[in-house]
Short mmCIF file of C-alpha atoms and ligand atoms in Angstrom, two decimals:
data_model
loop_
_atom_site.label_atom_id
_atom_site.label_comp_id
_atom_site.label_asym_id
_atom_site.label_seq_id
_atom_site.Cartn_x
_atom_site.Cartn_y
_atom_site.Cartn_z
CA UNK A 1 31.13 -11.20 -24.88
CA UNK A 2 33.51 -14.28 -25.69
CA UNK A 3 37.56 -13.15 -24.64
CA UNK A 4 40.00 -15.30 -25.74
CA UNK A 5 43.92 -15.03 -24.55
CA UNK A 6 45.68 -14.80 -27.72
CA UNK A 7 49.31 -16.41 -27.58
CA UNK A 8 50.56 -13.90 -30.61
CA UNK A 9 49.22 -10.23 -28.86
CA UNK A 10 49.64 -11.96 -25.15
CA UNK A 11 46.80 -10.75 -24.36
CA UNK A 12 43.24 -11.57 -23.58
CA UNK A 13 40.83 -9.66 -26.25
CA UNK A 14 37.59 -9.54 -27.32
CA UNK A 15 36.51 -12.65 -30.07
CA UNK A 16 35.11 -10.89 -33.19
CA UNK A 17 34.80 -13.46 -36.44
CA UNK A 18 36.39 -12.47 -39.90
CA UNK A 19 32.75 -13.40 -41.24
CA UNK A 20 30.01 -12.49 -38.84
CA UNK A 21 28.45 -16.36 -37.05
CA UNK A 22 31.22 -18.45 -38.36
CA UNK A 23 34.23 -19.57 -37.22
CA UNK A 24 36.78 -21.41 -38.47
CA UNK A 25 39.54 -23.07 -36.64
CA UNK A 26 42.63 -25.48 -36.97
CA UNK A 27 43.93 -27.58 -34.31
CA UNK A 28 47.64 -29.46 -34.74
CA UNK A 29 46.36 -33.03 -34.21
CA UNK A 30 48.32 -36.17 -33.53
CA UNK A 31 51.56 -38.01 -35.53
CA UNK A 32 49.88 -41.26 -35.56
CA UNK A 33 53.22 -43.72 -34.74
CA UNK A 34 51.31 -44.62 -31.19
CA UNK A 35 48.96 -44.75 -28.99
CA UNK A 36 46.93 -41.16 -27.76
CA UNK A 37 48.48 -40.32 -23.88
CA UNK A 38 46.95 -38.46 -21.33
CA UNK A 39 48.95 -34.88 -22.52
CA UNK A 40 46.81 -35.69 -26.37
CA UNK A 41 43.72 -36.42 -24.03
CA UNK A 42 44.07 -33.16 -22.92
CA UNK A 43 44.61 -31.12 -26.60
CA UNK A 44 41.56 -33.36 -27.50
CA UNK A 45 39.26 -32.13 -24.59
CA UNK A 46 40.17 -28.63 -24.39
CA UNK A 47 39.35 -27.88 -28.25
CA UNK A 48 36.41 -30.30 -28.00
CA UNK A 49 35.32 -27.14 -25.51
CA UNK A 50 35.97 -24.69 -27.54
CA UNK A 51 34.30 -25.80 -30.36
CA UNK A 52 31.25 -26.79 -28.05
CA UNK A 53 31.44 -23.45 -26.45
CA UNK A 54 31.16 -21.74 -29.92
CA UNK A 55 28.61 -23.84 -31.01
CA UNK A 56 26.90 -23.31 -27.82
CA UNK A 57 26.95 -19.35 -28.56
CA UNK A 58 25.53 -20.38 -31.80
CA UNK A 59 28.38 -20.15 -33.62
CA UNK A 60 28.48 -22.03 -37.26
CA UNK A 61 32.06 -23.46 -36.78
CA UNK A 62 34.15 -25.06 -38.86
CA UNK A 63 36.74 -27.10 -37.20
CA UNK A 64 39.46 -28.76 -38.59
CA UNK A 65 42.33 -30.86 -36.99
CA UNK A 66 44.72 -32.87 -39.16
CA UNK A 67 46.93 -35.99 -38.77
CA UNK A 68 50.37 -36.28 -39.36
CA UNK A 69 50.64 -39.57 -41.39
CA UNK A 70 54.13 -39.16 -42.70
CA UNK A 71 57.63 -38.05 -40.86
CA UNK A 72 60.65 -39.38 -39.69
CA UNK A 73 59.31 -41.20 -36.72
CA UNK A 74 56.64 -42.81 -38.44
CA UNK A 75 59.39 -43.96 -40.63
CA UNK A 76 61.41 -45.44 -38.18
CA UNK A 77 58.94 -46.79 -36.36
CA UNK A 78 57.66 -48.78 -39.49
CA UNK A 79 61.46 -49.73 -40.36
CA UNK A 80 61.10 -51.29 -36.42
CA UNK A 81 58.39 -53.29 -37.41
CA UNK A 82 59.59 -54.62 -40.23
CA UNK A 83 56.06 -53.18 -42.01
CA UNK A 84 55.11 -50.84 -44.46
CA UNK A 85 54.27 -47.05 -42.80
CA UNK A 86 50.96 -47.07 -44.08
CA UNK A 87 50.34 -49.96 -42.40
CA UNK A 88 50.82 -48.55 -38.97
CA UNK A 89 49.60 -45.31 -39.49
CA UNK A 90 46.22 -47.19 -40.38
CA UNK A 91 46.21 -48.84 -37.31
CA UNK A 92 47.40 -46.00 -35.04
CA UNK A 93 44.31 -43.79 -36.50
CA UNK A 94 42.21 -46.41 -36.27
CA UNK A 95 42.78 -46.89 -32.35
CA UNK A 96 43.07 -42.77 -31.75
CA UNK A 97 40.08 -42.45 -33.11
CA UNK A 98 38.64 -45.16 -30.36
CA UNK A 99 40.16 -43.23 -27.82
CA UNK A 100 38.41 -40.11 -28.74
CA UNK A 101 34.94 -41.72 -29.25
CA UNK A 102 35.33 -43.13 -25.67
CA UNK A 103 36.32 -39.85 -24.08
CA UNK A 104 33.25 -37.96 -26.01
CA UNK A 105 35.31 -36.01 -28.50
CA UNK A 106 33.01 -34.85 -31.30
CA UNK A 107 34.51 -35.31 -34.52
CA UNK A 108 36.08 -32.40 -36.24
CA UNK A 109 34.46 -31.45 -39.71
CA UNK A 110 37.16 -32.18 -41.05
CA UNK A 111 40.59 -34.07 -40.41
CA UNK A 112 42.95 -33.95 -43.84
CA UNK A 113 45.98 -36.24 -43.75
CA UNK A 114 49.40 -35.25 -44.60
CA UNK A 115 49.34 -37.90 -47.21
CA UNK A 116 46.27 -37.10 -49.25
CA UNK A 117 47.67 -33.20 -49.20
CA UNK A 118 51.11 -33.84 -51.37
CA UNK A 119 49.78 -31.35 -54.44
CA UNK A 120 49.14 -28.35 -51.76
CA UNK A 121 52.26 -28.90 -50.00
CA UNK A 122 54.23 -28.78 -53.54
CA UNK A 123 52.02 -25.68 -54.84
CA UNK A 124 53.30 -23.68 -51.72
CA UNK A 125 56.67 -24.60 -51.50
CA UNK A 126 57.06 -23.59 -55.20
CA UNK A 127 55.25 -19.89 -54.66
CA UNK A 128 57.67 -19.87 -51.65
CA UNK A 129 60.84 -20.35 -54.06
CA UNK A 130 59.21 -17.86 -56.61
CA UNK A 131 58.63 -15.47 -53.98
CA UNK A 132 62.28 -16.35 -53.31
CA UNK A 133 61.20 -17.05 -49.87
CA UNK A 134 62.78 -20.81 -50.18
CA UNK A 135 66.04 -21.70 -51.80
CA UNK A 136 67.24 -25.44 -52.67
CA UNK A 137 70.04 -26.25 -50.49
CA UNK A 138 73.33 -27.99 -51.14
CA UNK A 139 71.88 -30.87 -50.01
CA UNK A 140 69.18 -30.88 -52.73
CA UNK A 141 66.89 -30.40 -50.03
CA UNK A 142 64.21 -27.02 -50.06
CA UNK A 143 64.55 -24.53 -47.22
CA UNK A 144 63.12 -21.72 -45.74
CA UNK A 145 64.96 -18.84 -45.67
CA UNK A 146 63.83 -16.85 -42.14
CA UNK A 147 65.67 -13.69 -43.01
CA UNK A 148 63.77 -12.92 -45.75
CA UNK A 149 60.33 -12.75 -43.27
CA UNK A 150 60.86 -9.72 -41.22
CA UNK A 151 58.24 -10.71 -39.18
CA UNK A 152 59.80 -13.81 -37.94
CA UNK A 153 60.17 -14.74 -34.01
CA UNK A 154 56.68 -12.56 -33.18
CA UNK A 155 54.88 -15.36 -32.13
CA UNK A 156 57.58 -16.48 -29.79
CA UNK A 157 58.22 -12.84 -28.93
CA UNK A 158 61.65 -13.07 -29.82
CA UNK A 159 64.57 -11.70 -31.92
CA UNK A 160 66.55 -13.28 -34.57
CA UNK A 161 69.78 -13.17 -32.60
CA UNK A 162 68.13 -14.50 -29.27
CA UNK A 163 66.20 -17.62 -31.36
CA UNK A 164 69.50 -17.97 -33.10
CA UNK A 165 71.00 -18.35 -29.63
CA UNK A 166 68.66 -21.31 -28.31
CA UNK A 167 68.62 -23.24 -31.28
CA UNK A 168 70.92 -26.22 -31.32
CA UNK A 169 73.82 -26.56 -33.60
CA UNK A 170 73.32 -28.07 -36.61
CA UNK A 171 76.16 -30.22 -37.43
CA UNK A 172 74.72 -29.93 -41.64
CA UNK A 173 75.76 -27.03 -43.37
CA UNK A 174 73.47 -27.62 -46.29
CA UNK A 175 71.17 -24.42 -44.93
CA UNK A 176 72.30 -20.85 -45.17
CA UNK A 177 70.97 -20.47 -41.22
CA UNK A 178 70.47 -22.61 -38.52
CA UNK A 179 66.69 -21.28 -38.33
CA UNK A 180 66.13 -22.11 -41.61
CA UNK A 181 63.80 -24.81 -41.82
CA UNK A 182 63.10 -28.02 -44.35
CA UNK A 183 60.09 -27.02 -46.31
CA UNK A 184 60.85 -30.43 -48.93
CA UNK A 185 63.60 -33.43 -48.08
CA UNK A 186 64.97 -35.30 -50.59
CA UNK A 187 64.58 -39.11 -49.78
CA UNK A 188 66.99 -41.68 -48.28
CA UNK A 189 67.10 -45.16 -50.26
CA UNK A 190 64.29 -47.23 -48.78
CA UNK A 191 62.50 -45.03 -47.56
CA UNK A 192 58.51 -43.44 -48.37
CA UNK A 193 58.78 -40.74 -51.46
CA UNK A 194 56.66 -38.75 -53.50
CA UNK A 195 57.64 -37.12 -56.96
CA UNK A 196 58.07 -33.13 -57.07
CA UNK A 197 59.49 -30.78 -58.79
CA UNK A 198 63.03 -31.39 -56.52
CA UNK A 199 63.32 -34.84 -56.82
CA UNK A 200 62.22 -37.25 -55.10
CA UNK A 201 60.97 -36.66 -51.41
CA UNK A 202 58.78 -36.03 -48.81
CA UNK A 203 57.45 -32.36 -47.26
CA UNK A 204 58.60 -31.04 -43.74
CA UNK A 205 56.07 -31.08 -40.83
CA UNK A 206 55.60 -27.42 -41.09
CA UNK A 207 54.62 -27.16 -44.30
CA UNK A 208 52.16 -29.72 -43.68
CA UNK A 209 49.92 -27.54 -41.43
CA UNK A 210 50.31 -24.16 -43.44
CA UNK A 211 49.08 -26.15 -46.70
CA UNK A 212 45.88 -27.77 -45.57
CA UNK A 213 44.70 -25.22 -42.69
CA UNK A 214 45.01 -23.02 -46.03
CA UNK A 215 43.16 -25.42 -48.45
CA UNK A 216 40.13 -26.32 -45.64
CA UNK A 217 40.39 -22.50 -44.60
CA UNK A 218 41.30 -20.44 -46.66
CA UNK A 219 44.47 -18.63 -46.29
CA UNK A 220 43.38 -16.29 -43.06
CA UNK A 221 40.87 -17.72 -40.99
CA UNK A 222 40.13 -17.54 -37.00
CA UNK A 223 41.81 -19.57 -34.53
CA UNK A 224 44.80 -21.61 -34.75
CA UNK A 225 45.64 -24.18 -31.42
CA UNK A 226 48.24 -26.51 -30.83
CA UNK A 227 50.19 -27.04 -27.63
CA UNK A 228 52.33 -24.89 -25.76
CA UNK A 229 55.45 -26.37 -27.09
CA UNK A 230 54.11 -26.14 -30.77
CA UNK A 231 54.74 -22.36 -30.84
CA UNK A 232 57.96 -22.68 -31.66
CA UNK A 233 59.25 -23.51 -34.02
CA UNK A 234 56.01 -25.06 -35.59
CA UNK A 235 53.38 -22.30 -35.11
CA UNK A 236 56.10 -19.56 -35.78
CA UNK A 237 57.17 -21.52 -39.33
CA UNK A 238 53.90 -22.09 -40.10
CA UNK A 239 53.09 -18.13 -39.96
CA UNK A 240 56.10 -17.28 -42.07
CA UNK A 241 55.44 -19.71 -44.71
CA UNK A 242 51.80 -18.83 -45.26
CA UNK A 243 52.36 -15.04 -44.66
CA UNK A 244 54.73 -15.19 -47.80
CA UNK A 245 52.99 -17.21 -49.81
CA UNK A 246 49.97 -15.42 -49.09
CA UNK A 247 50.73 -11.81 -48.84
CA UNK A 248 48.39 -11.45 -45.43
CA UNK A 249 47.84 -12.28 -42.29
CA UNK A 250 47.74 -15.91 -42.25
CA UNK A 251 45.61 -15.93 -38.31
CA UNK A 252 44.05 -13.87 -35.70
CA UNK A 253 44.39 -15.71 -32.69
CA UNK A 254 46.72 -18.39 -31.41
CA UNK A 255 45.22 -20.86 -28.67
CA UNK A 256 48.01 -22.92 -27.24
CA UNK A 257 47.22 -25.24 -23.78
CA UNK A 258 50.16 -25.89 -21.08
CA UNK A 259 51.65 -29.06 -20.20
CA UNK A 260 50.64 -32.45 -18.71
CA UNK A 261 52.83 -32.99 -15.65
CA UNK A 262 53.47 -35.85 -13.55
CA UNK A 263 54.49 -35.06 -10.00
CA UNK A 264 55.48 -31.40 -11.34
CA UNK A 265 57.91 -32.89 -14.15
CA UNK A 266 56.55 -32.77 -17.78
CA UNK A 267 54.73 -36.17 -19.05
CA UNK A 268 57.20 -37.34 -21.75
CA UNK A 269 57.91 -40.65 -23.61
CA UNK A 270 61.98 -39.90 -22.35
CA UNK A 271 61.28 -39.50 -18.94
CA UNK A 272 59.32 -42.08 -18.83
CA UNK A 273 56.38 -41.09 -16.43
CA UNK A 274 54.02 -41.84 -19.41
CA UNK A 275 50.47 -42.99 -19.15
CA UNK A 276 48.44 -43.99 -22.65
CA UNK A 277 44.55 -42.79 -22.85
CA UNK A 278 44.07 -46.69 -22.96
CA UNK A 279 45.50 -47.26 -19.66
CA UNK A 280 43.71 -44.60 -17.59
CA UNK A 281 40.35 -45.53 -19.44
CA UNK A 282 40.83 -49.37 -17.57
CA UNK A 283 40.91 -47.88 -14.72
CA UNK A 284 38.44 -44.87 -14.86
CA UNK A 285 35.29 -43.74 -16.43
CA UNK A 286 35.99 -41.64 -19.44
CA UNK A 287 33.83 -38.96 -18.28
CA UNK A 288 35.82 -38.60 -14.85
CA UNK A 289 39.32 -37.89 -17.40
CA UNK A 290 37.53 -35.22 -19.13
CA UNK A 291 36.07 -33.74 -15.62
CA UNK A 292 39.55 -34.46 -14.70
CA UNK A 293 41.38 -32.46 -17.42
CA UNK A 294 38.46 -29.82 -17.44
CA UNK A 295 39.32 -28.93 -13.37
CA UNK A 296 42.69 -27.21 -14.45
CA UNK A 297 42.82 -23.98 -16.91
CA UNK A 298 43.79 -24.77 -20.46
CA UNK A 299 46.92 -22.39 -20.52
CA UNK A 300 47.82 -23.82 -17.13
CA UNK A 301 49.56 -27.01 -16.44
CA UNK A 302 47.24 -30.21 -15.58
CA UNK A 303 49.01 -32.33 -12.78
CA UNK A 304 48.56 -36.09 -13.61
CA UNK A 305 48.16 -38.12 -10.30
CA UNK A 306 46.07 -40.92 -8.60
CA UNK A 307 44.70 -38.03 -6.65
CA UNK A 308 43.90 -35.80 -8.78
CA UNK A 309 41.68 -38.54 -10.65
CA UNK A 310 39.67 -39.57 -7.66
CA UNK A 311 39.34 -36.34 -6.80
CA UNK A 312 37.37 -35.52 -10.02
CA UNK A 313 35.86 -39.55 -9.56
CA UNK A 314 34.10 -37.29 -6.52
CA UNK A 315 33.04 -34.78 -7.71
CA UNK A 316 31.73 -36.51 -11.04
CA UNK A 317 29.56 -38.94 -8.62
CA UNK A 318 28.38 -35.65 -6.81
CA UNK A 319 26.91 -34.30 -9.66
CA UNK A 320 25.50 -37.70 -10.85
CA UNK A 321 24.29 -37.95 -7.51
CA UNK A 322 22.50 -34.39 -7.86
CA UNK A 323 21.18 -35.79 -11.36
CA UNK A 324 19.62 -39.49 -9.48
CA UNK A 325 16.43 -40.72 -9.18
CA UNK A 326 14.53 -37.82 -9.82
CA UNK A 327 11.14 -37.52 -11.57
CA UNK A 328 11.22 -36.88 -15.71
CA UNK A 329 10.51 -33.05 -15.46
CA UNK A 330 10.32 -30.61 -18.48
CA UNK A 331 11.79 -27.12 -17.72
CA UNK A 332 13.78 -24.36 -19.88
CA UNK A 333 17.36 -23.51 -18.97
CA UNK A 334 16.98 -20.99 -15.36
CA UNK A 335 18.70 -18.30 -16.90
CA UNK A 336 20.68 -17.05 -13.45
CA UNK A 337 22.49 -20.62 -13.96
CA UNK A 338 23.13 -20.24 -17.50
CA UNK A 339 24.54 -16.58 -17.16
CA UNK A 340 27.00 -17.52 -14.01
CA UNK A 341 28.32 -20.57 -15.96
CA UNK A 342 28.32 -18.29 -19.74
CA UNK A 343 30.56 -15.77 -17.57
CA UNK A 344 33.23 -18.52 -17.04
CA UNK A 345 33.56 -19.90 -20.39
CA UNK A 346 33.19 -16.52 -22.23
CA UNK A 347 36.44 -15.60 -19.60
CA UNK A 348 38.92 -17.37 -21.74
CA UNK A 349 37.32 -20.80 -21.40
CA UNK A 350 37.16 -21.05 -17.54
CA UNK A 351 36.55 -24.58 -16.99
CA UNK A 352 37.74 -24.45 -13.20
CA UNK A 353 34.91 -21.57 -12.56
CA UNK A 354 32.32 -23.09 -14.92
CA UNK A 355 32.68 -26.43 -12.82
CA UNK A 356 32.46 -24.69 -9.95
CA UNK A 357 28.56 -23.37 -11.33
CA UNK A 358 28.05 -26.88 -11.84
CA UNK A 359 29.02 -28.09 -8.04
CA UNK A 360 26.90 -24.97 -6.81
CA UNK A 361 23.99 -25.97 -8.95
CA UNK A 362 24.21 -29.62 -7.58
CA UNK A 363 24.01 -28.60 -3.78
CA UNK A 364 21.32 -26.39 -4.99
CA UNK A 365 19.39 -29.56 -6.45
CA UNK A 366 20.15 -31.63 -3.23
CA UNK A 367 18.86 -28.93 -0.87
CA UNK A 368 15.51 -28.49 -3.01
CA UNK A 369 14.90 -32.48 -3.75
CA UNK A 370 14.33 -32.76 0.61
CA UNK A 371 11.26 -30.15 0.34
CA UNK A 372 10.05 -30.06 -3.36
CA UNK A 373 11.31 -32.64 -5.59
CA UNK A 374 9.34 -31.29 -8.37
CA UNK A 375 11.73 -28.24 -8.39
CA UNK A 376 14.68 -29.81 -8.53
CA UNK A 377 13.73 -32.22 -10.91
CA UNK A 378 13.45 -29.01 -12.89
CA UNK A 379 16.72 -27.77 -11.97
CA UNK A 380 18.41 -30.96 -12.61
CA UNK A 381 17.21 -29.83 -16.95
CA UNK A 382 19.55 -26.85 -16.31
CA UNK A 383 22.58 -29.07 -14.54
CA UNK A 384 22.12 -31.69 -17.45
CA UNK A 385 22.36 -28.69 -20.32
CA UNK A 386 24.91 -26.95 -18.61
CA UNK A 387 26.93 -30.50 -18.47
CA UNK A 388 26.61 -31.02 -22.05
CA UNK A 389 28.30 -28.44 -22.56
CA UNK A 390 31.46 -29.02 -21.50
CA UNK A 391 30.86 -33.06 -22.96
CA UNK A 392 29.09 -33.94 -19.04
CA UNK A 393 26.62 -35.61 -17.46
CA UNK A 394 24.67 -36.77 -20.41
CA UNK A 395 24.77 -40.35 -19.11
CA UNK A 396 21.93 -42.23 -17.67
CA UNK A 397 22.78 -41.65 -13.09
CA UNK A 398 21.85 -45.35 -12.90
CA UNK A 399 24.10 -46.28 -15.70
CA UNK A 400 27.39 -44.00 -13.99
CA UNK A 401 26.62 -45.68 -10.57
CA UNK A 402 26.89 -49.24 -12.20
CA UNK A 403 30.33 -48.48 -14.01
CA UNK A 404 29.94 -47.29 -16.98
CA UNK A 405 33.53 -48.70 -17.55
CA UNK A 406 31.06 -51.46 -19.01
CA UNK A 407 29.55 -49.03 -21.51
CA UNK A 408 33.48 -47.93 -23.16
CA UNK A 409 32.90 -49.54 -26.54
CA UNK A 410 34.13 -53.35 -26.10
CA UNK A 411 36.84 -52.32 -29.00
CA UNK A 412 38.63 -49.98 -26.40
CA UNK A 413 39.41 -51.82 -23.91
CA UNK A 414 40.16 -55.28 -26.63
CA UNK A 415 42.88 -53.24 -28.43
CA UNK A 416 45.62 -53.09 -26.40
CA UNK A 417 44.80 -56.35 -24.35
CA UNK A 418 47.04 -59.40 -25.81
CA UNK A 419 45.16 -62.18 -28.57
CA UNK A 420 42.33 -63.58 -28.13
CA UNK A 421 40.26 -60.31 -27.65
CA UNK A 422 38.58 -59.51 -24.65
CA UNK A 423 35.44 -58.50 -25.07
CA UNK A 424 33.14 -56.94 -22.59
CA UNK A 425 29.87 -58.08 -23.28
CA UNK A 426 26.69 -56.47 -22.27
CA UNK A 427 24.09 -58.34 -20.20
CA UNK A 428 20.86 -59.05 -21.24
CA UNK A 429 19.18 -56.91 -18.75
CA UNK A 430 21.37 -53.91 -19.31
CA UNK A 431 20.38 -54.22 -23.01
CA UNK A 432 16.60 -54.07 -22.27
CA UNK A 433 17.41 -51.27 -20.20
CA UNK A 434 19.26 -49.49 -22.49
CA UNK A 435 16.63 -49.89 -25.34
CA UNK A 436 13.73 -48.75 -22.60
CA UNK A 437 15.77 -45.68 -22.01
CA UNK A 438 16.51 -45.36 -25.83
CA UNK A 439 12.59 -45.46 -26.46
CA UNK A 440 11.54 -43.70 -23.51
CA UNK A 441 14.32 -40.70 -25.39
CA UNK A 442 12.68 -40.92 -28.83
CA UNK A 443 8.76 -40.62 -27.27
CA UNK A 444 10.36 -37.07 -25.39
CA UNK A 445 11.82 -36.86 -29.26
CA UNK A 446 15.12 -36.76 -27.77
CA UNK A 447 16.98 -37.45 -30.50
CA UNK A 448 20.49 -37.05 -29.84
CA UNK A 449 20.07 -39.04 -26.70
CA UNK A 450 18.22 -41.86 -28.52
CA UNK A 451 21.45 -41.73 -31.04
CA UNK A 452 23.83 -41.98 -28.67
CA UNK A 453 22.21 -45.26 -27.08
CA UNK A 454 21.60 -46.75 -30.30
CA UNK A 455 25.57 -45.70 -31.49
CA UNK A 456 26.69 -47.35 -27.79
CA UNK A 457 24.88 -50.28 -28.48
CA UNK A 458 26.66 -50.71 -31.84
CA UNK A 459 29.48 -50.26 -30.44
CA UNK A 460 28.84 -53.16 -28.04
CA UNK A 461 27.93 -55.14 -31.05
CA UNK A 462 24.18 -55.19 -30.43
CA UNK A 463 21.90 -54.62 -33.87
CA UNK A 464 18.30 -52.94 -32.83
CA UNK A 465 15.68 -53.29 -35.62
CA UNK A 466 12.70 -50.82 -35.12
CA UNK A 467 9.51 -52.40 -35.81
CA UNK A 468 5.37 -51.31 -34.98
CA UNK A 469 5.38 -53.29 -32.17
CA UNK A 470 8.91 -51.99 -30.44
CA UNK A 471 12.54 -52.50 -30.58
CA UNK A 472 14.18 -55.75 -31.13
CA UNK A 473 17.26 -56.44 -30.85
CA UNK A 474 19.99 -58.95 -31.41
CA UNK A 475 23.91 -59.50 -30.73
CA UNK A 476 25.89 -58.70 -34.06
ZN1 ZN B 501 50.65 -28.17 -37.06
#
């Protein structure tokens, strides 16, 4: 039995689908004005679990995380530049999307853009007006208007008076509250605009979210995640506007993960302890982040530090070591492994604990390899399965010991580094060994495995060409 902690009840209860074997869930994905840090990294990995986890528990799930293409840093950031915004959002999706393929993040089945959604943003704000939910403002500008949604400040377990309280002081008086929030803003001169209804403009983040969850969705589906400091006002907006438009319950459960810290301060752009995905991938294997980011509870903080990364850099090479030279064994899953490390992810996604099955299993391994290798070759299928799991292990030992730094597609470590590209290029003999191991996957019809060689490959600009009498292969 899967229990999840749900942020709206504060509580941890029992998962139960609105339609029995599916699930579907949205995740607030990135504003696309930069590059992914280590606190997006995290949001990444943890729902990259989840989903995994469901799947895992067989699970048809349909996950969907968006991109913010459009708001007022994007703007400003393109009025920087001296470029036009789609321009840089291009780019900055373009190189997210890098980061995630290098850290293992299995693409969503869906990722809508803010851009592409205009027609369901404008079809919501006007049933929120009808509803008279929304007003126009003196400003011209479309609000929200929170006292209307009696329901408002549950997520954040607060009242009215108390949110009213904390929020800052608006020095505009074009709103009737200072919790109302923009739903449509009227644009500046100069500056991106779409047609509606209101004049000339573009939507407000929230609406953004409540309009294509809704649209992928439907308008009350599973699981909603975002980050801790997304609950409010974003997640708590984002209820009231589709609770009003819809006339339900917009989600069941709320999923939010804690902070990235940096010596016990949070990792922001202002404070300026700020690391980018691309600069801890130069300097560690992808798969040691993830381990990294996996050691620490999702609702916890994670503590960013040199120490903390070698730390997981051990215990990755323990298990790899666990995993090495070992005969090719065929085995199913031993089911007192399987239930131990189930336990731990069914508690609210214990990644801590179900690492701590995966150390155990690895001592287990080495203890057995000494006497009967045959054994623990078999119990190294289990350690492998249980790896993939979580997004682990499911490299070649040989190719983790010789730094698989090398096997980060060339394009992620080139983008950031200054003209001419750098490319990493792979050597002849790690080809060949690559293609052995790819064909050596496909006779044990492996096929994911064989994929994911032949998709690394590619990505390291090497074309293979099947034929009858093997694999050849040449440099793109
Ligand atoms: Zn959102």
């Amino acid at each position: 039995m899967l229990r999840i902690y749900n942020s709206l009840t504060r509580q941890k209860e029992e998962f139960r689908p609105i339609e029995p074997g599916k699930v579907r869930m949205y995740v607030c994905g990135m504003t696309v004005y930069d590059y992914c840090h280590v606190g997006h990294a995290r949001a990444m990995v943890v729902f990259d679990v989840v989903v995994r986890w469901l799947r895992a528990k067989g699970y048809d799930v349909t996950y969907v995380r968006n991109i913010t293409d459009i708001d007022d840093k994007i703007i400003r950031r393109a009025q920087e530049n001296g470029e036009d915004f789609q321009a840089l959002t291009a780019r900055f999706i373009a190189a997210m999307h890098e980061d995630l393929a290098a850290l293992g993040i299995l693409p969503p089945t869906r990722e809508p853009r803010a851009t592409e959604a205009m027609a369901e943003m404008l079809t919501m704000i006007q049933t929120l007006l009808d509803k008279s939910f929304a007003y126009i403002g003196t400003n011209g500008d479309v609000y929200y208007d929170v006292s209307r949604f009696d329901r408002y400040g549950r997520l954040a377990n607060k009242r009215l008076e108390d949110l009213r309280a904390g929020s800052r002081v608006e020095i505009e008086d074009a709103k009737d509250d200072p919790l109302d929030f923009v739903l449509w803003k009227s644009a500046k001169p100069g500056e991106p605009s779409w047609p509606s209804p209101w004049g000339a403009g573009r939507p407000g983040w929230h609406i953004e979210c409540s309009a294509m969850s809704t649209h992928c969705l439907g308008a009350h589906f599973d699981i909603h995640g975002g980050g801790m400091d997304l609950k409010f006002p974003h997640h708590e907006n984002e209820i009231a506007q589709s609770e009003a438009a819809s006339g339900h319950r917009y989600v069941n459960l709320w999923m939010h993960y804690g902070f990235v810290q940096v010596d016990d301060e949070k990792m922001s752009k202002s404070l300026g302890n700020f690391f980018t995905v691309r600069d801890v991938l130069r300097r560690y294997q992808p798969e040691v982040v993830r381990l990294f980011i996996l050691s620490s509870h999702y609702r916890g903080p994670l503590n960013y530090s040199d120490e903390n990364l070698e730390h997981a850099k051990a215990s990755l090479t323990r298990l790899y070591t666990a995993l090495r030279g070992l005969p090719r064994a065929e085995a199913p899953v031993a089911e007192e492994w399987r239930t131990r490390f189930a336990r731990a992810m069914d508690d609210d996604f214990n990644t801590p604990e179900a690492l701590a099955v995966l150390f155990d299993l690895a001592r287990e391994i080495n203890r057995l390899r000494t006497e009967d290798e045959a054994s623990a070759a078999r119990l190294s299928i289990t350690l492998r399965h249980l790896g993939e799991v979580v997004g682990l292990l499911q490299n070649n030992p040989e190719g983790f010991f010789q730094g698989v730094l090398i096997d980060v597609p060339s394009a992620v470590i080139s983008v950031t580094a200054p003209a001419p590209e750098i490319t990493i290029a792979l050597s002849k003999e790690r080809i060949e060994a690559l293609i052995a191991e790819r064909t050596a996957a496909r006779k044990a019809k492996n096929w994911a495995e064989a994929d994911r060689i032949r998709v690394l490959l590619q990505e390291a600009g090497i074309v293979l060409e099947d034929t009858p009498k093997g694999t050849l292969w040449r440099r793109e």
